[in-house]
CSV table of C-alpha atoms in Angstrom, one decimal:
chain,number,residue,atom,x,y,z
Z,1,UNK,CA,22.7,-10.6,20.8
Z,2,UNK,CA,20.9,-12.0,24.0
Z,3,UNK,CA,17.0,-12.7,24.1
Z,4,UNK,CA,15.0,-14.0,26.7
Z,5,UNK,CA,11.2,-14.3,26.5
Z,6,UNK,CA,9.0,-11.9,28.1
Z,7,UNK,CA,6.4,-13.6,29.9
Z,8,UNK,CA,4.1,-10.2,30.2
Z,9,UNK,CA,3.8,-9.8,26.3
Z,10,UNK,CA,5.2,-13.4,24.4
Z,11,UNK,CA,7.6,-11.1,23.2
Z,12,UNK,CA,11.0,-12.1,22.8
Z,13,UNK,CA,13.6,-9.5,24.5
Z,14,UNK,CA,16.5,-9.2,21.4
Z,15,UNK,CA,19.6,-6.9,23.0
Z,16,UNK,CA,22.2,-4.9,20.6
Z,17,UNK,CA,24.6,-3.1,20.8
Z,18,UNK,CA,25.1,-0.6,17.9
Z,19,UNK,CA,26.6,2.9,17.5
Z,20,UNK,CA,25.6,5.4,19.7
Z,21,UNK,CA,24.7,8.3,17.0
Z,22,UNK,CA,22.7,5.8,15.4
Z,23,UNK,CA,19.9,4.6,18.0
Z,24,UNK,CA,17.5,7.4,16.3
Z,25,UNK,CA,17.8,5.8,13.1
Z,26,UNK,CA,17.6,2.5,13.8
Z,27,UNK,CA,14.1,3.4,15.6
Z,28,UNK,CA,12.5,5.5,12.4
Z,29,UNK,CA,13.1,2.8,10.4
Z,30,UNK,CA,12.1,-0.2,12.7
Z,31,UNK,CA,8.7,2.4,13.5
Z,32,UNK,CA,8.0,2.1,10.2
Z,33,UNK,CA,7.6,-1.6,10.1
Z,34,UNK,CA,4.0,-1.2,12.5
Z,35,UNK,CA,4.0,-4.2,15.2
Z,36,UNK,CA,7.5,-5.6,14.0
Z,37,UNK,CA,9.6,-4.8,16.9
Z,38,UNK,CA,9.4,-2.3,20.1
Z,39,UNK,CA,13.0,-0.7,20.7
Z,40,UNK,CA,13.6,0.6,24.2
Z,41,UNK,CA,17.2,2.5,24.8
Z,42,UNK,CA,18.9,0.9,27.5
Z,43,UNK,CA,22.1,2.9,27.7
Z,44,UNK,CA,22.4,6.2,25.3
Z,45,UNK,CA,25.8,6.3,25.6
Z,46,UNK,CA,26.8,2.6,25.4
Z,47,UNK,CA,24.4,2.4,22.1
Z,48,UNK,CA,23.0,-0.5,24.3
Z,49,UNK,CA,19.2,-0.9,22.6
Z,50,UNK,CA,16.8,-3.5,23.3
Z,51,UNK,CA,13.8,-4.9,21.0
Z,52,UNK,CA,10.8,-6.7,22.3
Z,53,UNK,CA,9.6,-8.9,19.0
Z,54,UNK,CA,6.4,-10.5,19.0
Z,55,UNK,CA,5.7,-14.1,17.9
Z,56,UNK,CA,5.7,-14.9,14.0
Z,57,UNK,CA,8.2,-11.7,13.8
Z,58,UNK,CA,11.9,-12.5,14.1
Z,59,UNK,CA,11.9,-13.8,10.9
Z,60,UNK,CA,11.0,-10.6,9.3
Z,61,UNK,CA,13.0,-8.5,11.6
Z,62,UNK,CA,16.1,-10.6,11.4
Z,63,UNK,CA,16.2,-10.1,7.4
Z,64,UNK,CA,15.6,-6.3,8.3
Z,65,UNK,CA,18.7,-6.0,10.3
């Protein structure tokens, strides 16, 4: 995992890696949790995601995962 800190938003920028065929689940589930995480596809194929977590979050998201 890599972060950096988004100056735009004070979001922290968490990058994954997971499996490809599972990108679409990962984001229904993380969609449910309303203002927990943002996740942006960065490479379909490489199952490269990336999640933009807001302050006070990455604790909650971080027992999610």
């Amino acid at each position: 995992m890599a972060a950096r800190v988004s100056p735009q938003q004070r979001s922290t920028l968490w990058i994954y890696q997971v499996d490809p065929h599972e990108i679409h689940y990962l984001k229904f589930i993380l969609e449910a949790y309303e203002g927990l995480t943002t996740l942006t596809t960065l490479d379909p194929q490489k199952g490269l995601v990336q999640m933009a977590v807001p302050p006070g979050r990455h604790g909650s998201l971080k027992v999610l995962l």
